[in-house]
Short mmCIF file of C-alpha atoms in Angstrom, two decimals:
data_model
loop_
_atom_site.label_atom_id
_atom_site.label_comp_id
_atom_site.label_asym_id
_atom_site.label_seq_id
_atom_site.Cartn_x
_atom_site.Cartn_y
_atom_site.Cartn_z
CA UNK A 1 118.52 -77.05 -90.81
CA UNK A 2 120.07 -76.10 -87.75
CA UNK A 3 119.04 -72.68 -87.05
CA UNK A 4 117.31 -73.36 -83.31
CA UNK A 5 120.39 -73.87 -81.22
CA UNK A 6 123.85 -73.82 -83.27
CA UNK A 7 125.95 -71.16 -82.71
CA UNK A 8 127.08 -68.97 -85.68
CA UNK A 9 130.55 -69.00 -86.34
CA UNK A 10 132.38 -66.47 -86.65
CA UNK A 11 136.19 -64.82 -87.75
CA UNK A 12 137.93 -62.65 -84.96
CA UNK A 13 137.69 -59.75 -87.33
CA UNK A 14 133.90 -59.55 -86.80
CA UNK A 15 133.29 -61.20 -83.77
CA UNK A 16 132.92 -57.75 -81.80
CA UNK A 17 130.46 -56.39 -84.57
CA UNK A 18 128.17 -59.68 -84.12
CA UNK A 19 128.71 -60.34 -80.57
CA UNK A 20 127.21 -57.24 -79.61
CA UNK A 21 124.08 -57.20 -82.05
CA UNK A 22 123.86 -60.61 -80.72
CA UNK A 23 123.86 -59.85 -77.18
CA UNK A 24 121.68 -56.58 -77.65
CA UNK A 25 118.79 -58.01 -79.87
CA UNK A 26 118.12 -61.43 -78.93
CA UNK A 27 115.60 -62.12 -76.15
CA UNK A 28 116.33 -65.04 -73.56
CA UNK A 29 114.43 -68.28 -73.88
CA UNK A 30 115.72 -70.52 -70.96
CA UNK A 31 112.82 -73.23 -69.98
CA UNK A 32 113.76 -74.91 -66.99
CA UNK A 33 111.81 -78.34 -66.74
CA UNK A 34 111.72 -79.46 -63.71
CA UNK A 35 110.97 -79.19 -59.98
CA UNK A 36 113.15 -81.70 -58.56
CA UNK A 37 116.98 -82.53 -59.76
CA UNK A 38 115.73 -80.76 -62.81
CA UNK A 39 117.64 -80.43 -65.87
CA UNK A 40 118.50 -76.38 -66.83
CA UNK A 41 116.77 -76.77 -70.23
CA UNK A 42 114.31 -79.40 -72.02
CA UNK A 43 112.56 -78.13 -75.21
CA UNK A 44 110.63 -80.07 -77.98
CA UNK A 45 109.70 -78.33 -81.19
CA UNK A 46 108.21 -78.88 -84.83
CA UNK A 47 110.90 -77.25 -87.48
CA UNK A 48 109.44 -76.36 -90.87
CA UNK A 49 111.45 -74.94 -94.13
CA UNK A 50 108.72 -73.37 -95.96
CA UNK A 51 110.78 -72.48 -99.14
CA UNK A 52 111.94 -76.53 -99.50
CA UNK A 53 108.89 -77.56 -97.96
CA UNK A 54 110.39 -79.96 -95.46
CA UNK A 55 109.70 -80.66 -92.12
CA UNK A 56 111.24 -82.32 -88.81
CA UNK A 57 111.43 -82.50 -85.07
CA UNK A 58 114.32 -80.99 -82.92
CA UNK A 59 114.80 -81.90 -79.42
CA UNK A 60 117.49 -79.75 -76.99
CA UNK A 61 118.27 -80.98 -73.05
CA UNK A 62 120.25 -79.77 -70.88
CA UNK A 63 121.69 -80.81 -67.47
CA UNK A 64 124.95 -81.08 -65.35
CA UNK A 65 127.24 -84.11 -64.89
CA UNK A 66 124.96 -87.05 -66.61
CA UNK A 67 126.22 -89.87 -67.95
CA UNK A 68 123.45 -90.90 -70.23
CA UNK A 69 119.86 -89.20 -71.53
CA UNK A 70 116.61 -90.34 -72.44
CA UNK A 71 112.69 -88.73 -74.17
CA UNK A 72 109.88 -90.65 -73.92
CA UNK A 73 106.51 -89.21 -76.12
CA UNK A 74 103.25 -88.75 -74.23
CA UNK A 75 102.31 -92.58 -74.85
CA UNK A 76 105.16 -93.88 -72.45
CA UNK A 77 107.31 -94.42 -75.71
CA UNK A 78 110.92 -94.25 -76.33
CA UNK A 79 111.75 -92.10 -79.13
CA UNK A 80 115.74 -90.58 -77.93
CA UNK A 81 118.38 -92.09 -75.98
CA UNK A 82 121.93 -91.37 -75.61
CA UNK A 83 125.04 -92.34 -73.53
CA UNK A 84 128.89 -91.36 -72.62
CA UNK A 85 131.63 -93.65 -73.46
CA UNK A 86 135.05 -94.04 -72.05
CA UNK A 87 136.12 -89.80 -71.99
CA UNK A 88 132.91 -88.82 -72.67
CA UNK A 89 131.68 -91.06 -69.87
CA UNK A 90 134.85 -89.52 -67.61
CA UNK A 91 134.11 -85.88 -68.42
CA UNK A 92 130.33 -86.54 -68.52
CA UNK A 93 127.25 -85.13 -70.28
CA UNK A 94 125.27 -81.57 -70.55
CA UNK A 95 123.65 -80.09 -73.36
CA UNK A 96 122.30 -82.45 -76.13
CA UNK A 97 120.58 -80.89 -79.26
CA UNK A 98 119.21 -82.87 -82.13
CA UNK A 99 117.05 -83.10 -84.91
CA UNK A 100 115.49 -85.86 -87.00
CA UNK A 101 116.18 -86.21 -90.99
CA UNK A 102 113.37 -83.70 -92.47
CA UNK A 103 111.63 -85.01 -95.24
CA UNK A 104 109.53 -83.49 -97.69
CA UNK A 105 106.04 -82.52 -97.18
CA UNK A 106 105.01 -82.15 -100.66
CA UNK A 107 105.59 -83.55 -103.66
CA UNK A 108 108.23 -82.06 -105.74
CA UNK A 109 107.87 -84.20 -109.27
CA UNK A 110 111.39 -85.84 -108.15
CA UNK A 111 111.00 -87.52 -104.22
CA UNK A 112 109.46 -91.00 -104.16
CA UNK A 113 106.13 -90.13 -103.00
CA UNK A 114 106.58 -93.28 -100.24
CA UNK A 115 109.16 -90.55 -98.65
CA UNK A 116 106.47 -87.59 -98.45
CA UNK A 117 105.50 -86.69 -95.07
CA UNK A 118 102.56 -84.45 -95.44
CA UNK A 119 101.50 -82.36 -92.12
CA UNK A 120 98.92 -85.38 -91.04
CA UNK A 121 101.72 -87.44 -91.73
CA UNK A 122 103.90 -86.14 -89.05
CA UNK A 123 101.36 -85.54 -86.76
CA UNK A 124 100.91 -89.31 -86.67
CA UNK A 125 104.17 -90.18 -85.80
CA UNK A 126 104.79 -86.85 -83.19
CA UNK A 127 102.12 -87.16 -80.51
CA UNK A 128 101.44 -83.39 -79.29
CA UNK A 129 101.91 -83.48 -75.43
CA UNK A 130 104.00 -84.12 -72.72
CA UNK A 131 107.68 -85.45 -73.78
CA UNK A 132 108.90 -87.26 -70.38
CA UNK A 133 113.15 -85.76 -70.15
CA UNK A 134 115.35 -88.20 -67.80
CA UNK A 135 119.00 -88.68 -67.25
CA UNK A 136 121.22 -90.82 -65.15
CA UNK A 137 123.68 -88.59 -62.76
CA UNK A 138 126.67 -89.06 -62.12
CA UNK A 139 127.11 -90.37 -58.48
CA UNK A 140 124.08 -92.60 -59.38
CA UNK A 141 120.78 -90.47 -59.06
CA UNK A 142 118.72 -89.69 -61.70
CA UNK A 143 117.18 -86.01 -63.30
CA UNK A 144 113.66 -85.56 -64.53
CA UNK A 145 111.82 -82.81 -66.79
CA UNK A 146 109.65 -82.45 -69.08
CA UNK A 147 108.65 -80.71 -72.69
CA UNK A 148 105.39 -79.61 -74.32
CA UNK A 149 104.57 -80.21 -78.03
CA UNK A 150 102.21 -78.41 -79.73
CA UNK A 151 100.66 -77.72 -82.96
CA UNK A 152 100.77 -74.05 -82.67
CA UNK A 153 102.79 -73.28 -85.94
CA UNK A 154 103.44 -69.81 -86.65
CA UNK A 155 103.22 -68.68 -90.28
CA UNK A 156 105.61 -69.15 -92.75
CA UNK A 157 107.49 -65.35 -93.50
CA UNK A 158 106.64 -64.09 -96.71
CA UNK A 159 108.16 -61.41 -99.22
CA UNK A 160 111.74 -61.96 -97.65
CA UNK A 161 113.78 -59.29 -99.24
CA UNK A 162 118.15 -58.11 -98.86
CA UNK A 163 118.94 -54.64 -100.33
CA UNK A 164 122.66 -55.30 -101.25
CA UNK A 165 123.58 -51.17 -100.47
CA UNK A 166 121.76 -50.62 -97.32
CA UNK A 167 121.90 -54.16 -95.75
CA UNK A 168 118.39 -54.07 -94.70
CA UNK A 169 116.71 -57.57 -94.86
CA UNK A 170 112.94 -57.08 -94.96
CA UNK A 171 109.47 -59.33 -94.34
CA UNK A 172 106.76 -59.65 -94.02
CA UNK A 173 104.44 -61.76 -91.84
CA UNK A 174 102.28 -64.87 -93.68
CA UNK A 175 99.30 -66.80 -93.72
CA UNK A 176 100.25 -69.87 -94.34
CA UNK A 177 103.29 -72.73 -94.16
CA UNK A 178 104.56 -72.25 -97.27
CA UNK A 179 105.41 -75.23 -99.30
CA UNK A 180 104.07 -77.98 -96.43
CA UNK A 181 100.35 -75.46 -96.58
CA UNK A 182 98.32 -78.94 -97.75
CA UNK A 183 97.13 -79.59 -101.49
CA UNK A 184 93.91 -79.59 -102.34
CA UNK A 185 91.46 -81.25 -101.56
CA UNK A 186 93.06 -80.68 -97.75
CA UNK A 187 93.37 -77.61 -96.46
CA UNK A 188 94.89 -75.68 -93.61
CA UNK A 189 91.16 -75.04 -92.15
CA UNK A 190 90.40 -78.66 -92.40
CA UNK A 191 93.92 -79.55 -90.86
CA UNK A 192 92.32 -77.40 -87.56
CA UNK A 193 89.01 -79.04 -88.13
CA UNK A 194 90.60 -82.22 -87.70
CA UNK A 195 93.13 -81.26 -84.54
CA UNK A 196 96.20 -82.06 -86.86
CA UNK A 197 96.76 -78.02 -85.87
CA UNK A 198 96.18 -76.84 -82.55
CA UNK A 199 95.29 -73.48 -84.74
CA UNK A 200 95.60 -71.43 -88.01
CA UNK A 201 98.97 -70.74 -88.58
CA UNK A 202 98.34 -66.54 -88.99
CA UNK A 203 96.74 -66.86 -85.49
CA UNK A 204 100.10 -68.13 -84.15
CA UNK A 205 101.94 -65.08 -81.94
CA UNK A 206 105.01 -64.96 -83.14
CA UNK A 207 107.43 -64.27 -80.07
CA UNK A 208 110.43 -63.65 -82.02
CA UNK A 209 112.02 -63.27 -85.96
CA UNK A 210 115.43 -65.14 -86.20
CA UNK A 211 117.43 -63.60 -89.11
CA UNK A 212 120.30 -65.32 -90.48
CA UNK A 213 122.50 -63.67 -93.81
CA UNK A 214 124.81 -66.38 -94.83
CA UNK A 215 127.67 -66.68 -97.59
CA UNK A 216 126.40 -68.81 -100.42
CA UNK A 217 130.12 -70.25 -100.60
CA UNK A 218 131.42 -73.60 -100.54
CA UNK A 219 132.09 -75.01 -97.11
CA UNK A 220 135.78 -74.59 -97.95
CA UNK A 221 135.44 -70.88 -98.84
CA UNK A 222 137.18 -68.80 -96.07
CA UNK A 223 134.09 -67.05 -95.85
CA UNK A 224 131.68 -70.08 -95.28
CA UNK A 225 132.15 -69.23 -91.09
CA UNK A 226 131.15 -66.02 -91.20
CA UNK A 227 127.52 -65.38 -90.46
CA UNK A 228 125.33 -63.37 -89.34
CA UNK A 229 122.30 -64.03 -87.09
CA UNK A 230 120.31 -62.48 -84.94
CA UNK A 231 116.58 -62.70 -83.16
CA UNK A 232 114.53 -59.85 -82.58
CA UNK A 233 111.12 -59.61 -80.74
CA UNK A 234 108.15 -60.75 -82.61
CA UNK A 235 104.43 -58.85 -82.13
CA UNK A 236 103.47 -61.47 -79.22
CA UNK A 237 100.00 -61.42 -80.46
CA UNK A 238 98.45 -62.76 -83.84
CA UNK A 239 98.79 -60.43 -86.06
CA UNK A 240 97.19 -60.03 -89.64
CA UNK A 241 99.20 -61.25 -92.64
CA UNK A 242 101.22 -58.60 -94.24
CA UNK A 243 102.80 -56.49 -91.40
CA UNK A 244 106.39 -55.63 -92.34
CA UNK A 245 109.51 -55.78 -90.36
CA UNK A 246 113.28 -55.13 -91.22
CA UNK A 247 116.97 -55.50 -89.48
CA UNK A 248 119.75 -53.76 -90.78
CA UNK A 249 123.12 -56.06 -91.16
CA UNK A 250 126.22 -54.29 -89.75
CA UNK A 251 128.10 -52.27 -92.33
CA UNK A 252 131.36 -53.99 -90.62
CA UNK A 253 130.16 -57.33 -90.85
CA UNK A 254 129.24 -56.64 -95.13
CA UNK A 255 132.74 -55.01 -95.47
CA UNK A 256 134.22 -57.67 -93.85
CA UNK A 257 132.69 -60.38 -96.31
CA UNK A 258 134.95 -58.97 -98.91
CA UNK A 259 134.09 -58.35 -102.89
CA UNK A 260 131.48 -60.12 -104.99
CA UNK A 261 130.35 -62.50 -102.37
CA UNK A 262 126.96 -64.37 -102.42
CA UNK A 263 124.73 -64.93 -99.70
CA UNK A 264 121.25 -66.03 -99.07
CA UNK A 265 119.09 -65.24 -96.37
CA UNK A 266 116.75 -67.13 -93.83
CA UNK A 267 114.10 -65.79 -91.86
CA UNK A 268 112.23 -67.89 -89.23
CA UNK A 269 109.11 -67.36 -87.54
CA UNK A 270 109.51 -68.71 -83.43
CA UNK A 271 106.20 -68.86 -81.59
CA UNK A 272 103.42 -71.29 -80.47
CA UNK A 273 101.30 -71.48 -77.14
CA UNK A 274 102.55 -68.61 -74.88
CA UNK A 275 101.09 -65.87 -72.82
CA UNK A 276 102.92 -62.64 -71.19
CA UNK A 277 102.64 -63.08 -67.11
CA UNK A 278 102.11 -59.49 -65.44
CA UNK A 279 106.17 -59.71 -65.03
CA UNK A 280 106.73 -59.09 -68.88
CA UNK A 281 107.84 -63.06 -68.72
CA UNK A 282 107.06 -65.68 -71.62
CA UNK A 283 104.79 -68.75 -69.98
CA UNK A 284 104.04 -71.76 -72.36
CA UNK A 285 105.52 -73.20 -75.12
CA UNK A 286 106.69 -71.10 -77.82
CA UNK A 287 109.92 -73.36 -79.66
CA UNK A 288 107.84 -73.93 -82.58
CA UNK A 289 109.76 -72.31 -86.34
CA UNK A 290 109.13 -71.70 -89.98
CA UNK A 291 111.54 -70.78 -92.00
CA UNK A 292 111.66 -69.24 -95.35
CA UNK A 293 114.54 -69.37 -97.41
CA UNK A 294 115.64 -66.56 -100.56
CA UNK A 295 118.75 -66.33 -102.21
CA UNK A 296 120.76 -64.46 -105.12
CA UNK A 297 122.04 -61.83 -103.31
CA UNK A 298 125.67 -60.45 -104.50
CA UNK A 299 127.33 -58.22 -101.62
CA UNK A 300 129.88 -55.67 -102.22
CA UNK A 301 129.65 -56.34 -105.76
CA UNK A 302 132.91 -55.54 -107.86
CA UNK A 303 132.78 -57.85 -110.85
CA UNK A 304 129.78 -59.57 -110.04
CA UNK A 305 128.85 -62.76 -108.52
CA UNK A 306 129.52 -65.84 -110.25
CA UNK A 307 125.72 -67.23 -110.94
#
């Protein structure tokens, strides 16, 4: 999954229709890290799909003119490094995004179960804390930051729902992480009990929803570019399970999708350990996603969608 920090892409025939529900609906989430010769942007984040029930750690830096970049976990270990050669090393470094493979976190009756990474499981191998961010500048100096990560995992969006004729893609909020909520006899209470969560995931404020419609196409298929996504402001408090929330798809962007085209949706949950200063400004860490995943969805049907 690469829903965080990728760009959609988009044709020119639509770009104006999603450039400006873009621009209008998404809120800004710039985290400088640093005091000194910081770097513009460090962030460290648990990603989880709830509907494939997989789970994996994405990392994002970003800085001017650097020739190579480095994360070291709370225990003083390496765990990312990266360097320019020849051009790149010429034109230099900035923004570096990445995420690790995302294995399952249950057991699906197919995946060795040596490849299962439960929730415990990944907490052992991603220490929650301070991520040390350094880079070595250009002219020989070097950048610092740093990134929180937490355990505050925002529920998993439930009831995710695309009416075909009004473009209205609907949700609502959850209780639990979906496919990766532990198997009895663990639970998600005794996951808090035992500080593999920093809390229950319903009691996660969710800062912001990230909506994404996307043509179920191959990625050959003219129409595999053109998506849609968008973020919208989340409740910023815990909020009980079942609250409901919609976003209406452009009527442009549908039309241009042309006949009989499938598409599936994904809505993600972004939130974690954040409070609301008396500026209206996020403080903490809030990077943290769930995903869920639906599809079957057949827009501007003609002669149907081929199953």
């Amino acid at each position: 999954m690469k829903q965080l920090f990728n760009p959609s892409r988009i044709s020119a025939s639509t770009a104006s229709v999603l450039l400006v529900w873009c621009v209008l609906a998404t809120p800004a989430f710039s985290q400088e890290c640093g005091d000194e010769q910081p770097f513009g942007e460090c962030r460290v984040l648990v990603e989880i799909n709830s509907s494939d029930g997989d789970i994996g750690f994405h990392w994002l830096t970003d800085g001017g003119d650097l020739v190579s970049t480095r994360i070291d976990d709370p225990n003083g270990a390496k765990v990312f490094e990266n360097r320019g050669f020849g051009p790149l090393l010429d034109q230099k470094l900035t923004e570096t995004f990445g995420e690790s493979a995302e294995p399952l976190c249950w057991d699906d009756g197919e995946v060795d179960v040596d490849e299962i990474v439960t929730m415990r499981d990944f907490r052992d191998m991603w220490e929650p804390g301070t991520y040390q961010v350094s880079g070595k500048l250009d002219q020989g100096g070097k950048a610092f930051g740093e990134a929180e990560l937490t355990y505050y995992l925002p529920a998993a969006p439930q009831e995710v729902e695309f009416n075909e004729i009004t473009g209205v893609i609907s949700w609502k909020s959850g209780d639990d992480l979906g496919m990766c909520t532990p198997e009895a006899p663990d639970s998600l209470a005794q996951l808090v009990a035992d500080e593999v969560l920093d809390e229950f995931p319903e009691d996660v404020p969710v800062l912001a929803w990230e909506v994404v419609l996307e043509p179920d196409v191959d990625d050959t298929d003219p129409r595999a570019g053109l998506v849609f996504r968008t973020r919208v402001g989340g409740p910023l408090v815990a909020r009980p399970a079942g609250d409901s929330y919609s976003v209406t798809v452009p009527a442009d962007y549908l039309a241009a999708l042309g006949d009989d085209t499938p598409v599936k949706i994904e809505v993600g949950a972004i939130g974690g350990d954040f409070e609301i200063d008396e500026d209206d400004e996020v403080d903490g860490d809030n990077d943290n996603a769930t995903f869920t995943e639906t599809e079957g969805f057949c827009v501007n049907e003609d002669e149907g969608c081929d199953d």
